[in-house]
Amino acid sequence: IKGQPPKKYLDSLVTLTMRVDRRGKVDSTIVTGMPDSGFVRKLRKFSRDLIFVPALYQGCAVSGWASMRFTFGASGSEQRIWPDD
């Protein structure tokens, strides 16, 4: 994501909650932890470019939800790639 969030939101937890269709594409995104702004629009655009493996129900692809959590401005030692790192 190019750019930085507003300084007052550095070190704040931001969550993207995305609805993923049965093709694995994001069709809607909810951003929490930061009010709507130009940076939130960048986050929504970023999420639309993600592709997921769709959820399966009885062997058929179905829509579902996925969440990603970010803390912008974390120092190098605090950055994690995976939630369990």
Coordinates of C-alpha atoms in Angstrom, one line a residue:
I1 CA 0.0 0.0 0.0
K2 CA 1.6 3.2 -1.1
G3 CA 1.4 6.2 1.3
Q4 CA 1.0 6.4 5.0
P5 CA -2.1 6.7 7.2
P6 CA -2.7 9.9 9.0
K7 CA -0.1 10.3 11.8
K8 CA -2.7 10.0 14.6
Y9 CA -3.5 6.5 13.4
L10 CA 0.1 5.2 13.4
D11 CA 0.4 2.3 15.9
S12 CA -3.4 1.9 15.8
L13 CA -4.9 -1.5 14.9
V14 CA -6.8 -1.4 11.6
T15 CA -8.9 -4.4 10.5
L16 CA -10.0 -5.2 6.9
T17 CA -13.0 -7.5 6.8
M18 CA -13.6 -8.6 3.3
R19 CA -16.5 -10.6 1.7
V20 CA -14.9 -13.0 -0.7
D21 CA -17.1 -14.4 -3.5
R22 CA -17.1 -18.0 -4.7
R23 CA -14.5 -17.1 -7.4
G24 CA -12.1 -15.9 -4.6
K25 CA -12.4 -12.2 -5.4
V26 CA -13.1 -9.5 -2.8
D27 CA -16.5 -7.9 -3.5
S28 CA -16.8 -5.7 -0.4
T29 CA -14.5 -4.4 2.4
I30 CA -15.2 -3.0 5.8
V31 CA -12.4 -1.0 7.4
T32 CA -12.5 -0.6 11.2
G33 CA -10.0 1.3 13.4
M34 CA -9.7 4.3 11.1
P35 CA -12.4 6.8 9.9
D36 CA -13.1 7.0 6.2
S37 CA -10.4 8.9 4.4
G38 CA -8.2 8.8 1.4
F39 CA -6.1 6.2 3.0
V40 CA -9.1 4.0 3.7
R41 CA -9.9 4.2 0.0
K42 CA -6.4 3.0 -0.7
L43 CA -7.0 0.0 1.7
R44 CA -10.2 -0.9 -0.1
K45 CA -8.4 -0.7 -3.5
F46 CA -5.6 -2.9 -2.0
S47 CA -8.2 -5.5 -0.8
R48 CA -9.9 -5.7 -4.3
D49 CA -6.5 -6.8 -5.8
L50 CA -6.3 -9.8 -3.4
I51 CA -7.3 -13.2 -4.6
F52 CA -8.4 -15.9 -2.1
V53 CA -9.1 -19.6 -2.4
P54 CA -12.9 -19.7 -1.9
A55 CA -14.5 -21.4 0.9
L56 CA -16.0 -24.9 0.2
Y57 CA -19.3 -26.3 1.3
Q58 CA -20.2 -29.9 0.3
G59 CA -17.5 -29.7 -2.3
C60 CA -18.8 -26.5 -4.0
A61 CA -17.2 -23.0 -3.8
V62 CA -19.2 -20.5 -1.7
S63 CA -18.7 -16.9 -0.6
G64 CA -17.3 -16.2 2.8
W65 CA -15.5 -13.7 4.9
A66 CA -11.8 -13.0 5.5
S67 CA -10.1 -10.5 7.9
M68 CA -6.6 -8.9 7.9
R69 CA -5.3 -6.9 10.8
F70 CA -2.6 -4.2 10.4
T71 CA -0.7 -1.9 12.8
F72 CA 0.8 0.8 10.6
G73 CA 4.1 2.3 11.8
A74 CA 5.3 -0.7 13.7
S75 CA 9.1 -0.9 14.0
G76 CA 11.0 -3.6 12.2
S77 CA 11.2 -5.8 15.3
E78 CA 7.4 -5.5 15.8
Q79 CA 6.4 -6.3 12.2
R80 CA 5.0 -9.8 11.7
I81 CA 4.2 -11.6 8.4
W82 CA 1.8 -14.2 9.9
P83 CA -0.5 -13.7 12.9
D84 CA 1.2 -16.5 14.8
D85 CA 4.8 -15.3 14.3

